[in-house]
Tab-separated table of C-alpha atoms in Angstrom:
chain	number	residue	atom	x	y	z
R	1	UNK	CA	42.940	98.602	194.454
R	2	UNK	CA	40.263	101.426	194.461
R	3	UNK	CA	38.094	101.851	191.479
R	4	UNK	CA	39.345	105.872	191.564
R	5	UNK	CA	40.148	107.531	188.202
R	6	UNK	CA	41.471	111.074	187.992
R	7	UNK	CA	41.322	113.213	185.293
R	8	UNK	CA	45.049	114.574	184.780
R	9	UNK	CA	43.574	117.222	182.722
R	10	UNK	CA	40.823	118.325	184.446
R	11	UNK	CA	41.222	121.862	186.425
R	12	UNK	CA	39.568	120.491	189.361
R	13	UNK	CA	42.728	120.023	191.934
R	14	UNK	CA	43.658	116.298	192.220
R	15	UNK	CA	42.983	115.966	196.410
R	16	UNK	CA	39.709	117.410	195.412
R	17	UNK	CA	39.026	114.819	192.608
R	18	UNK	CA	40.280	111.914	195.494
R	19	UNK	CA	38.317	112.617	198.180
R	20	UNK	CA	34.730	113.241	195.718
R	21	UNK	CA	35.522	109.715	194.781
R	22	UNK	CA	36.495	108.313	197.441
R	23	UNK	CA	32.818	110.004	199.371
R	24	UNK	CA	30.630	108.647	196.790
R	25	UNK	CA	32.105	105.012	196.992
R	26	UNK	CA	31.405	105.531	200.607
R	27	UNK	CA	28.256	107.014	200.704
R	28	UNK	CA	27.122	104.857	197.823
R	29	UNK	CA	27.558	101.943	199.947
R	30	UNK	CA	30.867	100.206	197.715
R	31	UNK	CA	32.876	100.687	200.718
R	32	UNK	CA	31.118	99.605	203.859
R	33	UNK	CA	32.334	100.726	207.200
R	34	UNK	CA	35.148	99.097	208.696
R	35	UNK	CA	36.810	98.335	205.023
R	36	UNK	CA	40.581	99.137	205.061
R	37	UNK	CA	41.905	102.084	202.576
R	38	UNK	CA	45.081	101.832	201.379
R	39	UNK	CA	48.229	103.273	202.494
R	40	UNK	CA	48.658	106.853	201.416
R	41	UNK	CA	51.965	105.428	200.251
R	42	UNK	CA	50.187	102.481	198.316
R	43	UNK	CA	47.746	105.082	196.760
R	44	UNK	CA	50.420	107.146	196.173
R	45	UNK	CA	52.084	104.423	193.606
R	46	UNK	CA	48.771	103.441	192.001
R	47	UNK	CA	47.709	106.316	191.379
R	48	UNK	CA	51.062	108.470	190.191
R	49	UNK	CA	49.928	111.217	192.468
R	50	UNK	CA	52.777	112.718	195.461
R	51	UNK	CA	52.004	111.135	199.391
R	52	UNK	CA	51.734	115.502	200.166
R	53	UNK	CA	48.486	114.888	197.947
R	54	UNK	CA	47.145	112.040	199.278
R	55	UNK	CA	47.513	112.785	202.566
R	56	UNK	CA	46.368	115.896	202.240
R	57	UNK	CA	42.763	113.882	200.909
R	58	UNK	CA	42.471	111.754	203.913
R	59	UNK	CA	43.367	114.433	206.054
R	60	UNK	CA	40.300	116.357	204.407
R	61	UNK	CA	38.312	113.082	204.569
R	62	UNK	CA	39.261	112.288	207.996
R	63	UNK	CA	38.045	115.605	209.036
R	64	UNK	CA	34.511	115.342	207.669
R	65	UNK	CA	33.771	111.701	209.441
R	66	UNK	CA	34.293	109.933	206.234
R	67	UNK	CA	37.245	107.801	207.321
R	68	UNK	CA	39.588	107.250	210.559
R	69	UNK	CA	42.859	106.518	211.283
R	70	UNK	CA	44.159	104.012	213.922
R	71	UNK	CA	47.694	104.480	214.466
R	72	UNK	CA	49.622	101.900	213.290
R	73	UNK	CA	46.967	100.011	212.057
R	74	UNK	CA	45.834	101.945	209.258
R	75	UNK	CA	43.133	103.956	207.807
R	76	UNK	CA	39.300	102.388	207.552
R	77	UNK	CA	35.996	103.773	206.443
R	78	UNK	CA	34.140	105.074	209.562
R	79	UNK	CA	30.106	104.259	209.954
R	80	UNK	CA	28.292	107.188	208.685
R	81	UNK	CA	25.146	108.585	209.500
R	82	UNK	CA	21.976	108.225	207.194
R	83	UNK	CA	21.998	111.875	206.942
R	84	UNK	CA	25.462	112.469	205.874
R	85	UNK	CA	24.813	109.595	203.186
R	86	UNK	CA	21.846	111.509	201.748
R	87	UNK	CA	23.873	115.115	202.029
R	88	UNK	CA	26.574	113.862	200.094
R	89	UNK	CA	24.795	112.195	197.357
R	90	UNK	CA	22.397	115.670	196.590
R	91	UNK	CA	25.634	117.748	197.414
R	92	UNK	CA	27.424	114.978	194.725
R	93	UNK	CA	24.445	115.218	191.987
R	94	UNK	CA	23.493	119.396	192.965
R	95	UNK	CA	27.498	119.554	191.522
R	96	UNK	CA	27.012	117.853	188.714
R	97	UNK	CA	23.900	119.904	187.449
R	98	UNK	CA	25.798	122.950	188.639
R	99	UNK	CA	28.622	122.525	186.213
R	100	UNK	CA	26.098	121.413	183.003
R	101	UNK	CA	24.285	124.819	183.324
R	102	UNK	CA	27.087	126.686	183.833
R	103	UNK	CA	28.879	125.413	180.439
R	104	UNK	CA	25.104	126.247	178.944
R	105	UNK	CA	25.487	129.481	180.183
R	106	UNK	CA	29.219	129.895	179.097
R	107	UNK	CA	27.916	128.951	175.103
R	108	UNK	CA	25.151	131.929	175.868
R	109	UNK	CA	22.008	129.746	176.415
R	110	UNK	CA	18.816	131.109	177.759
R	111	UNK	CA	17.287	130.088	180.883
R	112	UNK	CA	14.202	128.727	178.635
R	113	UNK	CA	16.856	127.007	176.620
R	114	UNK	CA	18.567	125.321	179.629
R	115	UNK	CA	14.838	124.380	180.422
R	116	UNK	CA	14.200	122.775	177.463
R	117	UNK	CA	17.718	121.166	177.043
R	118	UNK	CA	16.799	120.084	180.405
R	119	UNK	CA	14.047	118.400	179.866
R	120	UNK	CA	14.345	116.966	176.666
R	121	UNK	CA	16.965	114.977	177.906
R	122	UNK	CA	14.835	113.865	180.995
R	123	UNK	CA	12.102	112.807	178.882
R	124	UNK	CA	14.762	110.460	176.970
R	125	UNK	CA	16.391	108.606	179.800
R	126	UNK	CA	13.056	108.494	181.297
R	127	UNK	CA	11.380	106.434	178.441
R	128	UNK	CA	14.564	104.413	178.511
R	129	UNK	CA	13.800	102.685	181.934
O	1	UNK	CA	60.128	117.746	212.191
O	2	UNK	CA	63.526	118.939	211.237
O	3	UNK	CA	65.009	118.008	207.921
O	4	UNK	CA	66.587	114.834	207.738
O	5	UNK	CA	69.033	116.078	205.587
O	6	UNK	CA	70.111	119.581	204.666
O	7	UNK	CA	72.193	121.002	202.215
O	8	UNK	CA	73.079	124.393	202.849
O	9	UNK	CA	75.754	126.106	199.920
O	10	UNK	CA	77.467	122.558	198.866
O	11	UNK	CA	79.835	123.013	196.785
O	12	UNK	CA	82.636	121.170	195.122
O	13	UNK	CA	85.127	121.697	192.210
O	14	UNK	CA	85.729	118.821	190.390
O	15	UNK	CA	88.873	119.732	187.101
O	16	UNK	CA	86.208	121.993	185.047
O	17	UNK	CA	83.562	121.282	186.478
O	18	UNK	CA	81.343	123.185	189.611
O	19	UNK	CA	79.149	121.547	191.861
O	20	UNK	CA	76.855	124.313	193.669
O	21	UNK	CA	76.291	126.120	195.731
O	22	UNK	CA	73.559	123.660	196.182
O	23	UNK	CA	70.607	124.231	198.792
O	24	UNK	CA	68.119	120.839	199.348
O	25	UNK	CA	66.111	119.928	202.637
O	26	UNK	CA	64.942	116.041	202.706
O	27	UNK	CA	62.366	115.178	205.125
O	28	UNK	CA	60.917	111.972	206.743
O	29	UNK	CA	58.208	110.288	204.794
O	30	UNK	CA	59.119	111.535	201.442
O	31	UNK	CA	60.719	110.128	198.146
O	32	UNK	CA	62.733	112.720	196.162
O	33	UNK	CA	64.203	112.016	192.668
O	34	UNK	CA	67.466	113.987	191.498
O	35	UNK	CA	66.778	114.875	187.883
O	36	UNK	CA	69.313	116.334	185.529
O	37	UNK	CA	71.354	115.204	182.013
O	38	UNK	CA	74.104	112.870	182.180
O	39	UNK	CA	76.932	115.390	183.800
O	40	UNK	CA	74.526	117.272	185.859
O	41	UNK	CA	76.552	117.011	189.158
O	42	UNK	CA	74.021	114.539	190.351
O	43	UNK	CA	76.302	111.425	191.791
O	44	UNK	CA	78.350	113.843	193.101
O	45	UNK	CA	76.223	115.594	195.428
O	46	UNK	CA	75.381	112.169	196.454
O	47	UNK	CA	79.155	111.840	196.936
O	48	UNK	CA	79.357	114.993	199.364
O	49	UNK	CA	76.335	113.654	201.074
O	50	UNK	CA	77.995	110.442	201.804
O	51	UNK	CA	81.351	112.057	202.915
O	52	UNK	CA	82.923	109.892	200.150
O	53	UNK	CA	84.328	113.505	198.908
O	54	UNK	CA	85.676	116.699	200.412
O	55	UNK	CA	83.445	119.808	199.877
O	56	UNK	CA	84.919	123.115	199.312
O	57	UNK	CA	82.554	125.040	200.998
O	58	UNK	CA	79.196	125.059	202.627
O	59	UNK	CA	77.539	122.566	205.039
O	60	UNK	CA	75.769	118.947	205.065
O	61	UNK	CA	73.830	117.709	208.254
O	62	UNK	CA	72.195	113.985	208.319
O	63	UNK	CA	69.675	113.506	211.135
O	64	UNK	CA	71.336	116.848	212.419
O	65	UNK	CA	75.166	115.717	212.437
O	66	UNK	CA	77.456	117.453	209.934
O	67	UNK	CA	78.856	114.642	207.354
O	68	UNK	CA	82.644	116.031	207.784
O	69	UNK	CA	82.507	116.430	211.220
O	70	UNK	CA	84.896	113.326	212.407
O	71	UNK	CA	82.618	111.673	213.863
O	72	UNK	CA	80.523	108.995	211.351
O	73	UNK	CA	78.059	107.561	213.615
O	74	UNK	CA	75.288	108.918	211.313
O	75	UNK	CA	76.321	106.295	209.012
O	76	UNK	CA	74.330	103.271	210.430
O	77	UNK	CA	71.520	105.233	209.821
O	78	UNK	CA	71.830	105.743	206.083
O	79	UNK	CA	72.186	103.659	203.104
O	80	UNK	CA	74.059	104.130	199.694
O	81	UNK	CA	73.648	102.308	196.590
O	82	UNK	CA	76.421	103.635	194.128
O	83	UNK	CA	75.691	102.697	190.301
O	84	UNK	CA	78.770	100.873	190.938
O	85	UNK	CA	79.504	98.706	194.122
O	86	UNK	CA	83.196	98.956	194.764
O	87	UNK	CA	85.034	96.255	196.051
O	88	UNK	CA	82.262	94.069	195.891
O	89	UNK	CA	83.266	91.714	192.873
O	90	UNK	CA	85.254	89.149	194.866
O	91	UNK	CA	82.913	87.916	197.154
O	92	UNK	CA	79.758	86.112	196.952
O	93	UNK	CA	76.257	87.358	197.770
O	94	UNK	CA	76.220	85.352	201.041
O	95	UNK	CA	79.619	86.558	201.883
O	96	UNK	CA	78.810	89.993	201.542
O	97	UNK	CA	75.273	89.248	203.525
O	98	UNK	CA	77.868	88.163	206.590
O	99	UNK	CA	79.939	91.220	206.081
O	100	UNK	CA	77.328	93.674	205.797
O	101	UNK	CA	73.896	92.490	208.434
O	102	UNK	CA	76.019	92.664	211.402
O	103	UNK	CA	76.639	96.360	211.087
O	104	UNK	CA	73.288	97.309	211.328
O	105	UNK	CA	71.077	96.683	214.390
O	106	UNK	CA	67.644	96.508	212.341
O	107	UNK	CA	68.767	94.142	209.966
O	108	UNK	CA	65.505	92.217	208.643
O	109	UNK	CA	66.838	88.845	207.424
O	110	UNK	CA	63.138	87.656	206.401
O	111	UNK	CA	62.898	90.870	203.926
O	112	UNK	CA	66.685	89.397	201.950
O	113	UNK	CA	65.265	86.379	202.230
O	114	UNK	CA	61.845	87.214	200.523
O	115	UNK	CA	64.324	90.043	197.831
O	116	UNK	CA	66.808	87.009	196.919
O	117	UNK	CA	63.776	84.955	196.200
O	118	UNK	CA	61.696	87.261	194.250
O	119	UNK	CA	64.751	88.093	192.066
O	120	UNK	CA	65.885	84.514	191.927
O	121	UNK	CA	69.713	86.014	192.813
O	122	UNK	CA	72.291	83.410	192.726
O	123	UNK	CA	74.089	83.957	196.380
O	124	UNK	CA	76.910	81.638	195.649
O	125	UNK	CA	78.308	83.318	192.875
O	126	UNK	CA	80.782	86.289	193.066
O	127	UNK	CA	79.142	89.687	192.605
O	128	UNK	CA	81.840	90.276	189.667
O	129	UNK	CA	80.342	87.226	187.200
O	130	UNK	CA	76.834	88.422	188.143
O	131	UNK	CA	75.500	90.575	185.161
O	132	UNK	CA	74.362	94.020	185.402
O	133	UNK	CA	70.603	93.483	186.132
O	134	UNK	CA	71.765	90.444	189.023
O	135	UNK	CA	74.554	92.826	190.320
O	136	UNK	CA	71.505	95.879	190.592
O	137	UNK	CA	69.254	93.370	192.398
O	138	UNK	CA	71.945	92.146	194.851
O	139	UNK	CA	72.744	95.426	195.314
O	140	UNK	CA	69.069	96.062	196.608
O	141	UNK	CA	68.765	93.215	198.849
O	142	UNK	CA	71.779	94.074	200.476
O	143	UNK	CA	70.194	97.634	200.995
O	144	UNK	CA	67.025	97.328	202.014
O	145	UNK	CA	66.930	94.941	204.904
O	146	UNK	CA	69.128	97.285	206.918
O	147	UNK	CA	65.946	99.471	207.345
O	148	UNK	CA	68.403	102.545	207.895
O	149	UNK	CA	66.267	106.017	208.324
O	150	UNK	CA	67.878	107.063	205.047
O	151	UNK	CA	67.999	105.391	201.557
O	152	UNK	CA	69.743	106.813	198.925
O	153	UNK	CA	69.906	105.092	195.569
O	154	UNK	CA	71.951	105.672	192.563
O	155	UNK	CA	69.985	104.992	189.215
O	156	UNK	CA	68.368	101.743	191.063
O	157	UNK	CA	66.516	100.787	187.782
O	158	UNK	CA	68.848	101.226	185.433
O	159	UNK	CA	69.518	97.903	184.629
O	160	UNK	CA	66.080	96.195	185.670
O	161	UNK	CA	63.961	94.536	183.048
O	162	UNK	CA	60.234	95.877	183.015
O	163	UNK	CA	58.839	93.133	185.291
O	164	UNK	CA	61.986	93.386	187.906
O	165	UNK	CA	61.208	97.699	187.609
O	166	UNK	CA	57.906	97.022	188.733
O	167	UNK	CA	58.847	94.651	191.566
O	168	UNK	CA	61.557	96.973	192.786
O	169	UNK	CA	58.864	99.849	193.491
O	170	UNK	CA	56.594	97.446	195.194
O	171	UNK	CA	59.722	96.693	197.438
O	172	UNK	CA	60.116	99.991	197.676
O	173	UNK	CA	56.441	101.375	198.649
O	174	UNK	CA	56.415	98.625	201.452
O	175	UNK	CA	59.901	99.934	202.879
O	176	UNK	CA	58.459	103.398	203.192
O	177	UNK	CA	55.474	102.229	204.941
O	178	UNK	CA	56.762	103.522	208.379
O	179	UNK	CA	56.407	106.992	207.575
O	180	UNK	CA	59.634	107.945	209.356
O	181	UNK	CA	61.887	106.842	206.679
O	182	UNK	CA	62.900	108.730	203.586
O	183	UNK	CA	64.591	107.855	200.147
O	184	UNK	CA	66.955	110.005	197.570
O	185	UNK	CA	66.903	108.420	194.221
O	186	UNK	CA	68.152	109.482	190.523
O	187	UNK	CA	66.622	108.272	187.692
O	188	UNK	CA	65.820	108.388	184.105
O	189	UNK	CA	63.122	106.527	184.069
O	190	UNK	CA	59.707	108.608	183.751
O	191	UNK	CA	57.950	105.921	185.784
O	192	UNK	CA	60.276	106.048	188.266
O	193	UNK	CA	59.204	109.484	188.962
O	194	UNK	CA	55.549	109.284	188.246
O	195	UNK	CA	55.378	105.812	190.907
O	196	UNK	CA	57.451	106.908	193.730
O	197	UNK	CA	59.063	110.488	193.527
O	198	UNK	CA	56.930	113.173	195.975
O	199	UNK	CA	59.264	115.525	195.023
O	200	UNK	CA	61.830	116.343	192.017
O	201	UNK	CA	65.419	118.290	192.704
O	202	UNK	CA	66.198	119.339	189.304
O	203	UNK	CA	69.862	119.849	188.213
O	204	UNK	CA	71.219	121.560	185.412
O	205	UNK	CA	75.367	122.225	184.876
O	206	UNK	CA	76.158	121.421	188.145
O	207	UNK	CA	73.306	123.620	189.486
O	208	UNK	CA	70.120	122.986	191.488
O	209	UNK	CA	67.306	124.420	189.282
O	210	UNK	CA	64.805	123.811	192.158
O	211	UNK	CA	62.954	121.448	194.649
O	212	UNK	CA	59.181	120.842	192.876
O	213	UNK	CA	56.506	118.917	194.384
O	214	UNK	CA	54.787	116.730	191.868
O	215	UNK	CA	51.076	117.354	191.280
O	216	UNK	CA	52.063	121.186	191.691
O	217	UNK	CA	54.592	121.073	189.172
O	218	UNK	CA	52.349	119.572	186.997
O	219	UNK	CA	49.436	121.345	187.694
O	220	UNK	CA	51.363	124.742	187.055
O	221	UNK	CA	51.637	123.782	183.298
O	222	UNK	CA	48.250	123.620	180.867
O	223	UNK	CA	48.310	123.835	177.030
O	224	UNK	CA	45.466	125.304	175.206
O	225	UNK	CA	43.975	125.562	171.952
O	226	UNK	CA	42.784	128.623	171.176
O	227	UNK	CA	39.924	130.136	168.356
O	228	UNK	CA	42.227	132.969	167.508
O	229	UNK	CA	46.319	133.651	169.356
O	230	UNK	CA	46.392	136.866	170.605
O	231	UNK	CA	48.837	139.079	168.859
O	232	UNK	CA	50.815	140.464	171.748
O	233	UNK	CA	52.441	138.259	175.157
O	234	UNK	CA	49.879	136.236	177.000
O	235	UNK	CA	50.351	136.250	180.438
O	236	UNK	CA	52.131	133.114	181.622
O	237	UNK	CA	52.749	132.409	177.871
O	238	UNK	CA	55.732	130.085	177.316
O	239	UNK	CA	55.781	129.606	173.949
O	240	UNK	CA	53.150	129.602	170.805
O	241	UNK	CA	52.519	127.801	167.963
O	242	UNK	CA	50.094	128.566	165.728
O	243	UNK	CA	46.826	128.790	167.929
O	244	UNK	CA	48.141	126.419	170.337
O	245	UNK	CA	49.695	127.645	173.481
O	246	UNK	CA	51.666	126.662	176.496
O	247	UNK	CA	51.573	128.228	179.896
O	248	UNK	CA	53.336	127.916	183.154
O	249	UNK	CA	50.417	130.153	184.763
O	250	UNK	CA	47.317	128.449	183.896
O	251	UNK	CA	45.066	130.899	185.963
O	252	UNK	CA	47.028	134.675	184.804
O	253	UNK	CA	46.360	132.627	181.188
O	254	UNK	CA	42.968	131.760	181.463
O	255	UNK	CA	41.835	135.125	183.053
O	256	UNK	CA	43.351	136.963	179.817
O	257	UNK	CA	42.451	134.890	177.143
O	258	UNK	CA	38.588	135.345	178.732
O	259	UNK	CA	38.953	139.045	179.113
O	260	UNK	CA	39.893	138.990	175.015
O	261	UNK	CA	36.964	137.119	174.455
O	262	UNK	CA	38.803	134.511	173.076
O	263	UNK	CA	37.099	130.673	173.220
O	264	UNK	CA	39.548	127.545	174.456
O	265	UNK	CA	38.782	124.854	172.254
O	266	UNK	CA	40.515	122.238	173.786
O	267	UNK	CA	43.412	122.469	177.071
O	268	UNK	CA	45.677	120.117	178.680
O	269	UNK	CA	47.895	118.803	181.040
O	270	UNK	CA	51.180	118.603	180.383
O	271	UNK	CA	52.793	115.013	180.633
O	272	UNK	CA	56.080	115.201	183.936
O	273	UNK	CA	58.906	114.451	180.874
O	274	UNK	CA	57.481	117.334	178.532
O	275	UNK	CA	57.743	119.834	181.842
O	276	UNK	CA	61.053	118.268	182.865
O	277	UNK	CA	62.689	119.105	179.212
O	278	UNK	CA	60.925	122.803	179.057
O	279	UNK	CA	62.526	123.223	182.819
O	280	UNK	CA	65.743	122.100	181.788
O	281	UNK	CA	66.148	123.438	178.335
């Protein structure tokens, strides 16, 4: 089974929660090339969602060199390219800031404020290593 | 690729009660759950689509042949499991394995093997003194080894304990691993529908209500809690209750309650059961 959670009540559409996951396990190097995925079926039981939505993430996945399918075999991780390791991990973490400043800016914070937020935080994980 | 089955205006007249019209397109690769109350008219549209009952107007086609059409070749490509096998109680589970692999050319004799094992099913006993649960389980490994295109299934689980439930949709993923075949299934049983169903056909008094794909039926519904309600309608507003509201248009809802300068506190999903019961209220 595939360490993928989804967030039922999250906004963000479930394919697109799948195949973020499913990237950064690949990119991260937890799913080497050549590793079998699981049926869309299979995936489809584990993880309660409809085979139109699954297939609909490998499909996307497929599409973007992530994965491959050979027919009647099944689906594998493809080998990817250093670069497309390093674009999805900045694309992955350029996200994640994306959404923190935006609910800063939602609650009315300042651009010095985000700053500060910003690196207060830093500082603290920093002295933490 | 065209629909495996289509129902086009079904309908059937039963004392009091009217089936239909009822419109429903299956296709390959997909599980669809019939979901309705007890007396919905869902066993007998299965009825119709098994020819085991005349329809009174209307059309059914499986794998492109009409069901009433004389000719019932289409049969060795489907399967039916009735809630209740008929005819059945006299003979013994290897009996009725003799009787019933011969009629069908795929018949995987490994796969009852591997079911009558996994269940532990006695096949020396008559179906009859089997109880419910054995009798459901039988049932299933008769079924599934045929590997017919079509599988329909009345209320498979209802007499499966929790561990045998769980076993049955493992049996049941791996069946629909070729992605040519396709299932038809009611059920009460949330997990049922949260496991296996792709798509729900929801009827109400004999009615279809409509065909809903799952993660788009669910992610049509959201429930918020708001800082202040709004004292007129909210777009896609269902219902309110104090500041907490539920909406069947998440993005018409979201857009307004921002425009009013009103903060979400908290918002939610809404569980498959809770949607089913507001759909079929």
């Amino acid at each position: 089974m595939l360490p993928i959670r989804l967030s039922k009540d999250s906004r963000e559409p479930i394919y697109h929660q799948i195949e973020k996951q499913l990237k950064a396990l690949i990119a991260g190097g937890h799913l080497a090339a050549g590793t079998p995925l699981p049926s869309i079926r299979a995936l489809s039981k584990d993880l309660e969602i409809s085979v139109i939505t699954i297939r609909r993430a490998y499909q996307d996945l497929e599409a973007q060199g992530f994965i491959e399918t050979a027919h009647g075999k099944g689906t594998f991780v493809k080998e990817i390219q250093g670069t497309v390791k390093q674009d999805t991990m900045t694309a992955s973490v350029r996200a994640e800031f994306e959404r923190a400043i935006q609910n800063a800016m939602d609650y009315d914070y300042t651009p010095g404020e985000i700053k500060a937020v910003f690196e207060e935080i830093l500082e603290k994980l920093g002295k933490g290593e | 690729m065209p629909a495996w089955i289509e129902i086009k205006d079904a309908r059937k007249k039963v004392d009091d009660f009217q089936l239909g019209p009822v419109n429903l397109e299956i296709e390959a690769g997909t599980i669809t759950a019939l979901v309705g109350n007890n007396g919905s008219g869902k066993s007998t549209l299965l009825k119709l689509l098994m020819n085991l009952a005349n329809m009174d107007g209307g059309a059914i086609r499986i794998l492109g042949k009409p069901v009433d059409g004389g000719d019932e070749s289409w049969k060795r490509h489907i399967t039916f499991q009735p809630q209740k096998q008929v005819g059945w109680n006299a003979y013994t589970g290897n009996e009725l394995k003799n009787l019933i692999a011969p009629l069908y050319l795929k018949w995987d004799d490994k796969l009852f093997e591997h079911i009558t094992r996994l269940f532990d099913i006695p096949l020396d006993k008559r179906f009859g003194k089997l109880s419910p649960g054995m009798q459901q389980k039988l049932s299933l490994a008769l079924a599934l080894p045929r590997k017919t295109d079509i599988l329909i299934l009345d209320e498979p689980t209802a007499s499966l304990d929790i561990p045998s439930k769980k076993q049955f949709m493992d049996l049941l993923v791996d069946w629909m691993e070729p992605e040519d075949r396709a299932v038809v299934l009611t059920t009460h049983q949330a997990d049922d529908l949260r496991k296996l169903a792709d798509y729900l056909f929801l009827m109400q008094d004999g009615q279809g209500i409509g065909l809903y794909e799952k993660d788009r039926l669910v992610a049509s519904y959201r429930r918020y809690w708001l800082t202040e309600m709004p004292d007129g309608p909210v777009p896609g507003e269902l219902s309110r209750d104090g500041r907490l509201l539920i909406s069947d248009d998440p993005d018409a809802t979201e857009q307004f309650i921002v425009a009013q300068n009103i903060q979400v506190l908290d918002d939610q999903a809404l569980e498959l059961e809770e949607i089913i019961s507001l759909l079929l209220k």
